[in-house]
Amino acid sequence: MSDADWYRLRQAARILAWKVPSLDGETLLFDALERTLSGRRQWNQAAVDFVGHLIGVMRSVAYHEGKRRGRTVGLTSSMDLVAPDDPENALAAEEKIRFLRAHFGERGDDRALLVLDAMELGCDGPMIRAQVGLSQTELETVIRRIRRVALRILPP
């Protein structure tokens, strides 16, 4: 793997670990690697690249760890990925993501939350479809739902 791949994996691990305080990013990343190498998690090479696979495994581990501990996945996000260059815009983006996550979390819309996670991690459409298990139409529907909610509930 390239340095860029490792950077992306570490960033994703750090973001996902923030959502479950009992986890740290490095442990989450190496747990995903161990699960893949031991065969407990299978990599579908035709559907997703290796980095995408590991991000999916980390997302799954963080989600299940949060559920096991009786916590919903947290409402934090990565300011580095949302608005890396401008601290003022980063704070506004962080607040908007919190509103969206709270809205979809209260309604139990796991698909929207998973798509928001993937978008936040910089995944493109095909990678989101592969990781979340959505068809193109289903993904477009979820994205439209997120946009409509954002227009309705987010402050201008």
JSON list of C-alpha atoms in Angstrom, two decimals, residues 59 110-111 114-115 118 127-134:
[
{"chain": "A", "resi": 59, "resn": "ARG", "atom": "CA", "xyz": [-16.96, 1.02, 10.20]},
{"chain": "A", "resi": 110, "resn": "ASP", "atom": "CA", "xyz": [-29.12, 3.88, 9.35]},
{"chain": "A", "resi": 111, "resn": "ARG", "atom": "CA", "xyz": [-28.70, 4.12, 5.58]},
{"chain": "A", "resi": 114, "resn": "LEU", "atom": "CA", "xyz": [-23.84, 5.19, 6.69]},
{"chain": "A", "resi": 115, "resn": "VAL", "atom": "CA", "xyz": [-23.88, 7.31, 3.54]},
{"chain": "A", "resi": 118, "resn": "ALA", "atom": "CA", "xyz": [-18.84, 7.31, 3.71]},
{"chain": "A", "resi": 127, "resn": "MET", "atom": "CA", "xyz": [-17.32, 2.90, -3.22]},
{"chain": "A", "resi": 128, "resn": "ILE", "atom": "CA", "xyz": [-20.34, 3.98, -1.14]},
{"chain": "A", "resi": 129, "resn": "ARG", "atom": "CA", "xyz": [-22.57, 1.57, -3.05]},
{"chain": "A", "resi": 130, "resn": "ALA", "atom": "CA", "xyz": [-20.12, -1.29, -2.50]},
{"chain": "A", "resi": 131, "resn": "GLN", "atom": "CA", "xyz": [-19.54, -0.59, 1.18]},
{"chain": "A", "resi": 132, "resn": "VAL", "atom": "CA", "xyz": [-23.14, 0.13, 2.15]},
{"chain": "A", "resi": 133, "resn": "GLY", "atom": "CA", "xyz": [-24.64, -2.42, -0.24]},
{"chain": "A", "resi": 134, "resn": "LEU", "atom": "CA", "xyz": [-26.90, -0.08, -2.18]}
]
